[in-house]
Amino acid sequence: DVQLQASGGGLVQAGGSLRLSCQVSGLSFDDYAIGWFRQAPGKEREAVVCIEGSDGTTYYTDSAKGRFTISSDNAKNTVYLQMNNLKPEDTAVYYCAADRLTSRTLCTYYSGSYYSRIDYRGQGTQVTVSS
């Protein structure tokens, strides 16, 4: 049974930091790209950043560049999202998802209504940034 368990969300003031974790089980980590997606109230789900389990190749969307860092610990089958200098517009539910794609493909083509086409999708973790 494949599971992706996102955790680490919370309430933080603007300028603060959070580290999200995505614990992956039931699949071969090296064969998948893992992506972080987020959905703010009233908005479509969007890709944030993705990483390939095989070699750590990353793809950052514009919303993540400069403030967010993705990393993985293959021994723990866990992907992390370090978020610094958080802004109120980062408030959203953050999800992790996995598919046999490149990180670039997962992040570029699977936002919005295409998110449901990703092979494995976890539950979300709420991130709230107060001003």
CSV table of N, CA, C and O in Angstrom, one decimal, residues 5 27 40 45-46 54-55 63 68 71 73 78 86 106 121 125 128:
chain,number,residue,atom,x,y,z
A,5,GLN,N,2.8,10.7,3.5
A,5,GLN,CA,2.4,11.3,4.7
A,5,GLN,C,3.1,12.7,4.8
A,5,GLN,O,4.2,12.7,5.2
A,27,LEU,N,6.6,2.3,-2.2
A,27,LEU,CA,7.1,2.4,-3.5
A,27,LEU,C,8.6,2.5,-3.5
A,27,LEU,O,9.2,2.8,-2.5
A,40,ALA,N,-4.2,27.2,-2.1
A,40,ALA,CA,-4.7,28.3,-1.2
A,40,ALA,C,-6.2,28.4,-1.4
A,40,ALA,O,-6.8,27.9,-2.4
A,45,ARG,N,-4.8,24.1,-7.3
A,45,ARG,CA,-3.6,23.5,-6.7
A,45,ARG,C,-2.5,23.7,-7.6
A,45,ARG,O,-2.6,23.5,-8.9
A,46,GLU,N,-1.3,24.2,-7.1
A,46,GLU,CA,-0.2,24.5,-7.9
A,46,GLU,C,1.0,23.8,-7.5
A,46,GLU,O,1.2,23.5,-6.3
A,54,SER,N,15.9,9.3,-7.7
A,54,SER,CA,17.0,8.6,-8.2
A,54,SER,C,18.3,9.4,-8.0
A,54,SER,O,19.3,8.8,-7.5
A,55,ASP,N,18.3,10.7,-8.3
A,55,ASP,CA,19.6,11.4,-8.3
A,55,ASP,C,19.4,12.8,-7.7
A,55,ASP,O,20.4,13.6,-7.7
A,63,SER,N,7.3,30.3,-7.7
A,63,SER,CA,6.8,30.5,-6.4
A,63,SER,C,7.8,30.0,-5.3
A,63,SER,O,7.8,30.5,-4.2
A,68,PHE,N,12.5,28.7,-0.9
A,68,PHE,CA,12.2,27.3,-0.5
A,68,PHE,C,13.3,26.4,-1.0
A,68,PHE,O,13.9,26.6,-2.0
A,71,SER,N,14.7,18.8,-0.4
A,71,SER,CA,15.8,17.8,-0.3
A,71,SER,C,15.2,16.5,0.0
A,71,SER,O,14.0,16.4,0.3
A,73,ASP,N,16.0,12.4,1.8
A,73,ASP,CA,16.8,11.4,2.5
A,73,ASP,C,16.3,10.1,2.1
A,73,ASP,O,15.3,9.6,2.5
A,78,THR,N,12.1,9.9,2.6
A,78,THR,CA,11.5,11.2,3.1
A,78,THR,C,12.0,12.4,2.3
A,78,THR,O,13.2,12.5,2.0
A,86,LEU,N,8.8,33.2,5.0
A,86,LEU,CA,7.4,33.0,4.6
A,86,LEU,C,6.6,34.2,4.5
A,86,LEU,O,6.8,35.2,5.3
A,106,LEU,N,6.8,16.7,-13.7
A,106,LEU,CA,5.8,16.6,-12.6
A,106,LEU,C,5.4,18.0,-12.2
A,106,LEU,O,4.2,18.3,-12.0
A,121,ARG,N,-0.9,10.4,-4.3
A,121,ARG,CA,-1.1,11.7,-3.7
A,121,ARG,C,-1.4,11.6,-2.3
A,121,ARG,O,-2.3,10.8,-1.9
A,125,THR,N,-1.0,19.2,4.6
A,125,THR,CA,-0.7,19.8,5.9
A,125,THR,C,-0.8,21.3,5.7
A,125,THR,O,-0.4,21.9,4.8
A,128,THR,N,-0.1,28.2,7.6
A,128,THR,CA,-0.7,29.5,7.8
A,128,THR,C,0.3,30.5,8.2
A,128,THR,O,1.0,30.4,9.2
